[in-house]
Amino acid sequence: MLKCYDCLEEGKDSEAVGVCIVCGKGLCMEHIQQVEFPMKGGGYPLPHKTLKKGLPRMMCKECISSILGDGFCV
């Protein structure tokens, strides 16, 4: 059974429901964040267009902050 890494650092024991796609640590519902990244589609090499709906990705708060900046809200 995978445990939440962030909970273990806080002295709690929680089961992980998913993993961060960047760092790979297990995360519980309290610590996991869903982020939608815009996706591009199209032919090679061009034209490219932004798809109507982005792909949801599960990440930890630290990786979101590192990649998208502190001002990013989820």
CSV table of N, CA, C and O in Angstrom, one decimal:
chain,number,residue,atom,x,y,z
A,1,MET,N,0.8,-1.2,0.0
A,1,MET,CA,0.0,0.0,0.0
A,1,MET,C,0.9,1.2,0.0
A,1,MET,O,1.8,1.4,0.8
A,2,LEU,N,0.7,2.1,-1.0
A,2,LEU,CA,1.4,3.4,-1.1
A,2,LEU,C,0.9,4.4,-0.1
A,2,LEU,O,-0.3,4.6,0.0
A,3,LYS,N,1.8,5.1,0.6
A,3,LYS,CA,1.5,6.1,1.6
A,3,LYS,C,1.8,7.5,1.0
A,3,LYS,O,2.6,7.7,0.1
A,4,CYS,N,1.1,8.5,1.5
A,4,CYS,CA,1.3,9.9,1.1
A,4,CYS,C,2.6,10.4,1.7
A,4,CYS,O,2.8,10.4,2.9
A,5,TYR,N,3.5,10.8,0.8
A,5,TYR,CA,4.8,11.3,1.2
A,5,TYR,C,4.6,12.6,2.1
A,5,TYR,O,5.3,12.7,3.1
A,6,ASP,N,3.8,13.5,1.7
A,6,ASP,CA,3.6,14.8,2.4
A,6,ASP,C,3.0,14.5,3.8
A,6,ASP,O,3.5,15.1,4.8
A,7,CYS,N,2.1,13.6,3.9
A,7,CYS,CA,1.5,13.2,5.2
A,7,CYS,C,2.6,12.6,6.1
A,7,CYS,O,2.6,12.9,7.3
A,8,LEU,N,3.4,11.7,5.6
A,8,LEU,CA,4.5,11.1,6.4
A,8,LEU,C,5.4,12.2,7.0
A,8,LEU,O,5.9,12.1,8.1
A,9,GLU,N,5.7,13.2,6.2
A,9,GLU,CA,6.6,14.3,6.6
A,9,GLU,C,5.9,15.1,7.8
A,9,GLU,O,6.6,15.6,8.6
A,10,GLU,N,4.6,15.1,7.8
A,10,GLU,CA,3.8,15.8,8.8
A,10,GLU,C,3.5,14.9,10.0
A,10,GLU,O,2.8,15.3,10.9
A,11,GLY,N,3.9,13.7,10.0
A,11,GLY,CA,3.7,12.8,11.1
A,11,GLY,C,2.3,12.1,11.0
A,11,GLY,O,1.9,11.5,12.0
A,12,LYS,N,1.7,12.1,9.9
A,12,LYS,CA,0.4,11.4,9.7
A,12,LYS,C,0.6,10.2,8.8
A,12,LYS,O,1.6,10.0,8.1
A,13,ASP,N,-0.4,9.3,8.8
A,13,ASP,CA,-0.4,8.1,8.0
A,13,ASP,C,-1.6,8.0,7.1
A,13,ASP,O,-2.7,7.7,7.6
A,14,SER,N,-1.4,8.4,5.9
A,14,SER,CA,-2.6,8.4,4.9
A,14,SER,C,-2.2,7.6,3.7
A,14,SER,O,-1.0,7.6,3.2
A,15,GLU,N,-3.2,6.9,3.1
A,15,GLU,CA,-3.0,6.2,1.8
A,15,GLU,C,-2.9,7.2,0.7
A,15,GLU,O,-3.7,8.2,0.6
A,16,ALA,N,-2.0,6.9,-0.3
A,16,ALA,CA,-2.0,7.7,-1.5
A,16,ALA,C,-3.1,7.3,-2.4
A,16,ALA,O,-3.4,6.2,-2.5
A,17,VAL,N,-3.6,8.3,-3.2
A,17,VAL,CA,-4.6,8.0,-4.2
A,17,VAL,C,-4.0,8.2,-5.6
A,17,VAL,O,-4.7,7.9,-6.6
A,18,GLY,N,-2.8,8.8,-5.7
A,18,GLY,CA,-2.2,9.0,-6.9
A,18,GLY,C,-0.7,9.4,-6.7
A,18,GLY,O,-0.3,9.5,-5.6
A,19,VAL,N,0.0,9.7,-7.8
A,19,VAL,CA,1.4,10.1,-7.8
A,19,VAL,C,1.5,11.4,-8.6
A,19,VAL,O,0.8,11.6,-9.6
A,20,CYS,N,2.5,12.2,-8.2
A,20,CYS,CA,2.8,13.4,-8.9
A,20,CYS,C,3.5,13.0,-10.2
A,20,CYS,O,4.5,12.2,-10.2
A,21,ILE,N,3.1,13.5,-11.3
A,21,ILE,CA,3.7,13.1,-12.6
A,21,ILE,C,5.1,13.7,-12.8
A,21,ILE,O,5.8,13.2,-13.7
A,22,VAL,N,5.5,14.6,-12.0
A,22,VAL,CA,6.9,15.2,-12.1
A,22,VAL,C,7.9,14.5,-11.2
A,22,VAL,O,8.8,13.9,-11.6
A,23,CYS,N,7.6,14.5,-9.9
A,23,CYS,CA,8.6,13.9,-8.9
A,23,CYS,C,8.3,12.5,-8.5
A,23,CYS,O,9.1,11.8,-8.0
A,24,GLY,N,7.0,12.0,-8.8
A,24,GLY,CA,6.7,10.6,-8.5
A,24,GLY,C,6.3,10.3,-7.1
A,24,GLY,O,6.1,9.1,-6.8
A,25,LYS,N,6.2,11.3,-6.2
A,25,LYS,CA,5.8,10.9,-4.8
A,25,LYS,C,4.3,10.6,-4.7
A,25,LYS,O,3.5,11.2,-5.4
A,26,GLY,N,4.0,9.7,-3.8
A,26,GLY,CA,2.6,9.3,-3.6
A,26,GLY,C,1.9,10.4,-2.8
A,26,GLY,O,2.5,11.1,-2.0
A,27,LEU,N,0.6,10.7,-3.2
A,27,LEU,CA,-0.1,11.8,-2.6
A,27,LEU,C,-1.5,11.4,-2.2
A,27,LEU,O,-2.2,10.7,-3.0
A,28,CYS,N,-2.0,11.9,-1.1
A,28,CYS,CA,-3.4,11.6,-0.7
A,28,CYS,C,-4.3,12.7,-1.3
A,28,CYS,O,-3.8,13.6,-2.0
A,29,MET,N,-5.6,12.6,-1.1
A,29,MET,CA,-6.6,13.6,-1.6
A,29,MET,C,-6.3,15.0,-1.1
A,29,MET,O,-6.6,16.0,-1.8
A,30,GLU,N,-5.8,15.1,0.1
A,30,GLU,CA,-5.5,16.5,0.6
A,30,GLU,C,-4.3,17.1,-0.1
A,30,GLU,O,-4.3,18.4,-0.2
A,31,HIS,N,-3.4,16.4,-0.5
A,31,HIS,CA,-2.1,17.0,-1.0
A,31,HIS,C,-2.0,16.9,-2.6
A,31,HIS,O,-1.2,17.6,-3.1
A,32,ILE,N,-2.8,16.1,-3.2
A,32,ILE,CA,-2.7,16.1,-4.7
A,32,ILE,C,-3.5,17.2,-5.3
A,32,ILE,O,-4.5,17.7,-4.8
A,33,GLN,N,-3.0,17.7,-6.4
A,33,GLN,CA,-3.6,18.8,-7.1
A,33,GLN,C,-3.8,18.4,-8.6
A,33,GLN,O,-2.9,17.9,-9.2
A,34,GLN,N,-5.0,18.8,-9.2
A,34,GLN,CA,-5.2,18.5,-10.6
A,34,GLN,C,-4.9,19.8,-11.4
A,34,GLN,O,-5.5,20.9,-11.0
A,35,VAL,N,-4.1,19.7,-12.4
A,35,VAL,CA,-3.7,20.9,-13.2
A,35,VAL,C,-4.1,20.5,-14.7
A,35,VAL,O,-3.7,19.4,-15.1
A,36,GLU,N,-4.7,21.4,-15.4
A,36,GLU,CA,-4.9,21.2,-16.8
A,36,GLU,C,-3.9,21.9,-17.6
A,36,GLU,O,-3.9,23.2,-17.6
A,37,PHE,N,-3.1,21.2,-18.4
A,37,PHE,CA,-2.2,21.8,-19.3
A,37,PHE,C,-2.8,22.0,-20.7
A,37,PHE,O,-3.4,21.0,-21.2
A,38,PRO,N,-2.6,23.1,-21.3
A,38,PRO,CA,-3.1,23.3,-22.7
A,38,PRO,C,-2.4,22.3,-23.6
A,38,PRO,O,-1.2,22.1,-23.4
A,39,MET,N,-3.1,21.7,-24.5
A,39,MET,CA,-2.5,20.7,-25.4
A,39,MET,C,-2.5,21.2,-26.9
A,39,MET,O,-3.5,21.9,-27.3
A,40,LYS,N,-1.5,21.0,-27.7
A,40,LYS,CA,-1.5,21.3,-29.1
A,40,LYS,C,-1.7,20.1,-29.9
A,40,LYS,O,-1.3,19.0,-29.6
A,41,GLY,N,-2.4,20.3,-31.0
A,41,GLY,CA,-2.7,19.2,-32.0
A,41,GLY,C,-2.5,19.7,-33.4
A,41,GLY,O,-2.4,20.9,-33.6
A,42,GLY,N,-2.4,18.8,-34.3
A,42,GLY,CA,-2.2,19.2,-35.7
A,42,GLY,C,-1.3,18.3,-36.5
A,42,GLY,O,-0.8,17.3,-35.9
A,43,GLY,N,-1.0,18.7,-37.7
A,43,GLY,CA,-0.2,17.9,-38.6
A,43,GLY,C,1.3,18.2,-38.4
A,43,GLY,O,1.7,19.2,-37.8
A,44,TYR,N,2.1,17.4,-39.0
A,44,TYR,CA,3.6,17.7,-39.0
A,44,TYR,C,4.0,18.4,-40.3
A,44,TYR,O,3.5,18.1,-41.3
A,45,PRO,N,4.8,19.4,-40.2
A,45,PRO,CA,5.3,20.1,-39.1
A,45,PRO,C,4.3,21.2,-38.6
A,45,PRO,O,4.4,21.6,-37.4
A,46,LEU,N,3.5,21.6,-39.4
A,46,LEU,CA,2.5,22.7,-39.1
A,46,LEU,C,1.2,22.3,-39.8
A,46,LEU,O,1.2,21.6,-40.7
A,47,PRO,N,0.1,22.8,-39.6
A,47,PRO,CA,-0.3,23.8,-38.5
A,47,PRO,C,-0.6,23.1,-37.2
A,47,PRO,O,-0.9,22.0,-37.1
A,48,HIS,N,-0.3,23.9,-36.1
A,48,HIS,CA,-0.7,23.4,-34.8
A,48,HIS,C,-1.8,24.3,-34.3
A,48,HIS,O,-1.9,25.5,-34.5
A,49,LYS,N,-2.7,23.7,-33.5
A,49,LYS,CA,-3.8,24.4,-32.9
A,49,LYS,C,-3.9,24.0,-31.5
A,49,LYS,O,-3.5,22.8,-31.1
A,50,THR,N,-4.4,24.8,-30.6
A,50,THR,CA,-4.7,24.5,-29.2
A,50,THR,C,-6.0,23.7,-29.2
A,50,THR,O,-7.0,24.1,-29.7
A,51,LEU,N,-5.9,22.5,-28.6
A,51,LEU,CA,-7.1,21.7,-28.4
A,51,LEU,C,-8.1,22.4,-27.5
A,51,LEU,O,-7.7,23.1,-26.6
A,52,LYS,N,-9.4,22.1,-27.7
A,52,LYS,CA,-10.4,22.7,-26.9
A,52,LYS,C,-10.3,22.4,-25.4
A,52,LYS,O,-10.6,23.3,-24.5
A,53,LYS,N,-9.9,21.2,-25.0
A,53,LYS,CA,-9.8,20.9,-23.6
A,53,LYS,C,-8.4,20.4,-23.4
A,53,LYS,O,-7.8,19.6,-24.1
A,54,GLY,N,-7.8,20.9,-22.3
A,54,GLY,CA,-6.5,20.4,-21.9
A,54,GLY,C,-6.5,19.1,-21.2
A,54,GLY,O,-7.6,18.5,-20.9
A,55,LEU,N,-5.4,18.5,-21.0
A,55,LEU,CA,-5.3,17.2,-20.4
A,55,LEU,C,-5.0,17.4,-18.9
A,55,LEU,O,-4.1,18.1,-18.5
A,56,PRO,N,-5.9,16.7,-18.0
A,56,PRO,CA,-5.7,16.9,-16.6
A,56,PRO,C,-4.4,16.1,-16.2
A,56,PRO,O,-4.2,15.0,-16.6
A,57,ARG,N,-3.6,16.7,-15.3
A,57,ARG,CA,-2.4,16.1,-14.8
A,57,ARG,C,-2.5,16.2,-13.2
A,57,ARG,O,-2.9,17.2,-12.7
A,58,MET,N,-2.0,15.2,-12.5
A,58,MET,CA,-2.0,15.2,-11.1
A,58,MET,C,-0.5,15.5,-10.6
A,58,MET,O,0.4,14.9,-11.1
A,59,MET,N,-0.4,16.6,-9.8
A,59,MET,CA,0.9,17.0,-9.3
A,59,MET,C,0.8,17.4,-7.9
A,59,MET,O,-0.2,17.7,-7.3
A,60,CYS,N,2.0,17.5,-7.2
A,60,CYS,CA,2.1,18.0,-5.9
A,60,CYS,C,2.3,19.5,-5.9
A,60,CYS,O,2.6,20.1,-6.9
A,61,LYS,N,2.0,20.1,-4.8
A,61,LYS,CA,2.1,21.6,-4.7
A,61,LYS,C,3.5,22.1,-5.0
A,61,LYS,O,3.6,23.2,-5.6
A,62,GLU,N,4.5,21.4,-4.6
A,62,GLU,CA,5.9,21.9,-4.8
A,62,GLU,C,6.2,21.9,-6.3
A,62,GLU,O,6.9,22.8,-6.8
A,63,CYS,N,5.8,20.9,-7.0
A,63,CYS,CA,6.1,20.8,-8.4
A,63,CYS,C,5.3,21.8,-9.2
A,63,CYS,O,5.9,22.5,-10.1
A,64,ILE,N,4.1,22.1,-8.8
A,64,ILE,CA,3.3,23.1,-9.4
A,64,ILE,C,4.0,24.5,-9.3
A,64,ILE,O,4.1,25.2,-10.2
A,65,SER,N,4.4,24.7,-8.1
A,65,SER,CA,5.1,26.0,-7.8
A,65,SER,C,6.4,26.1,-8.5
A,65,SER,O,6.7,27.2,-9.1
A,66,SER,N,7.2,25.0,-8.6
A,66,SER,CA,8.4,25.1,-9.4
A,66,SER,C,8.3,25.3,-10.9
A,66,SER,O,9.0,26.0,-11.5
A,67,ILE,N,7.3,24.6,-11.4
A,67,ILE,CA,7.1,24.7,-12.9
A,67,ILE,C,6.3,25.9,-13.3
A,67,ILE,O,6.6,26.5,-14.3
A,68,LEU,N,5.2,26.1,-12.6
A,68,LEU,CA,4.3,27.2,-13.1
A,68,LEU,C,4.4,28.5,-12.3
A,68,LEU,O,3.7,29.4,-12.7
A,69,GLY,N,5.2,28.5,-11.3
A,69,GLY,CA,5.3,29.8,-10.5
A,69,GLY,C,4.4,29.8,-9.3
A,69,GLY,O,3.4,29.1,-9.3
A,70,ASP,N,4.7,30.7,-8.4
A,70,ASP,CA,4.0,30.8,-7.1
A,70,ASP,C,2.6,31.4,-7.3
A,70,ASP,O,1.7,31.2,-6.5
A,71,GLY,N,2.4,32.2,-8.4
A,71,GLY,CA,1.2,32.9,-8.6
A,71,GLY,C,0.1,32.0,-9.3
A,71,GLY,O,-1.0,32.4,-9.5
A,72,PHE,N,0.4,30.7,-9.6
A,72,PHE,CA,-0.5,29.8,-10.3
A,72,PHE,C,-1.5,29.3,-9.3
A,72,PHE,O,-1.2,28.9,-8.2
A,73,CYS,N,-2.8,29.4,-9.6
A,73,CYS,CA,-3.9,28.9,-8.8
A,73,CYS,C,-4.5,27.7,-9.4
A,73,CYS,O,-4.7,27.6,-10.6
A,74,VAL,N,-4.8,26.7,-8.6
A,74,VAL,CA,-5.5,25.5,-9.0
A,74,VAL,C,-6.8,25.4,-8.3
A,74,VAL,O,-7.0,25.9,-7.3
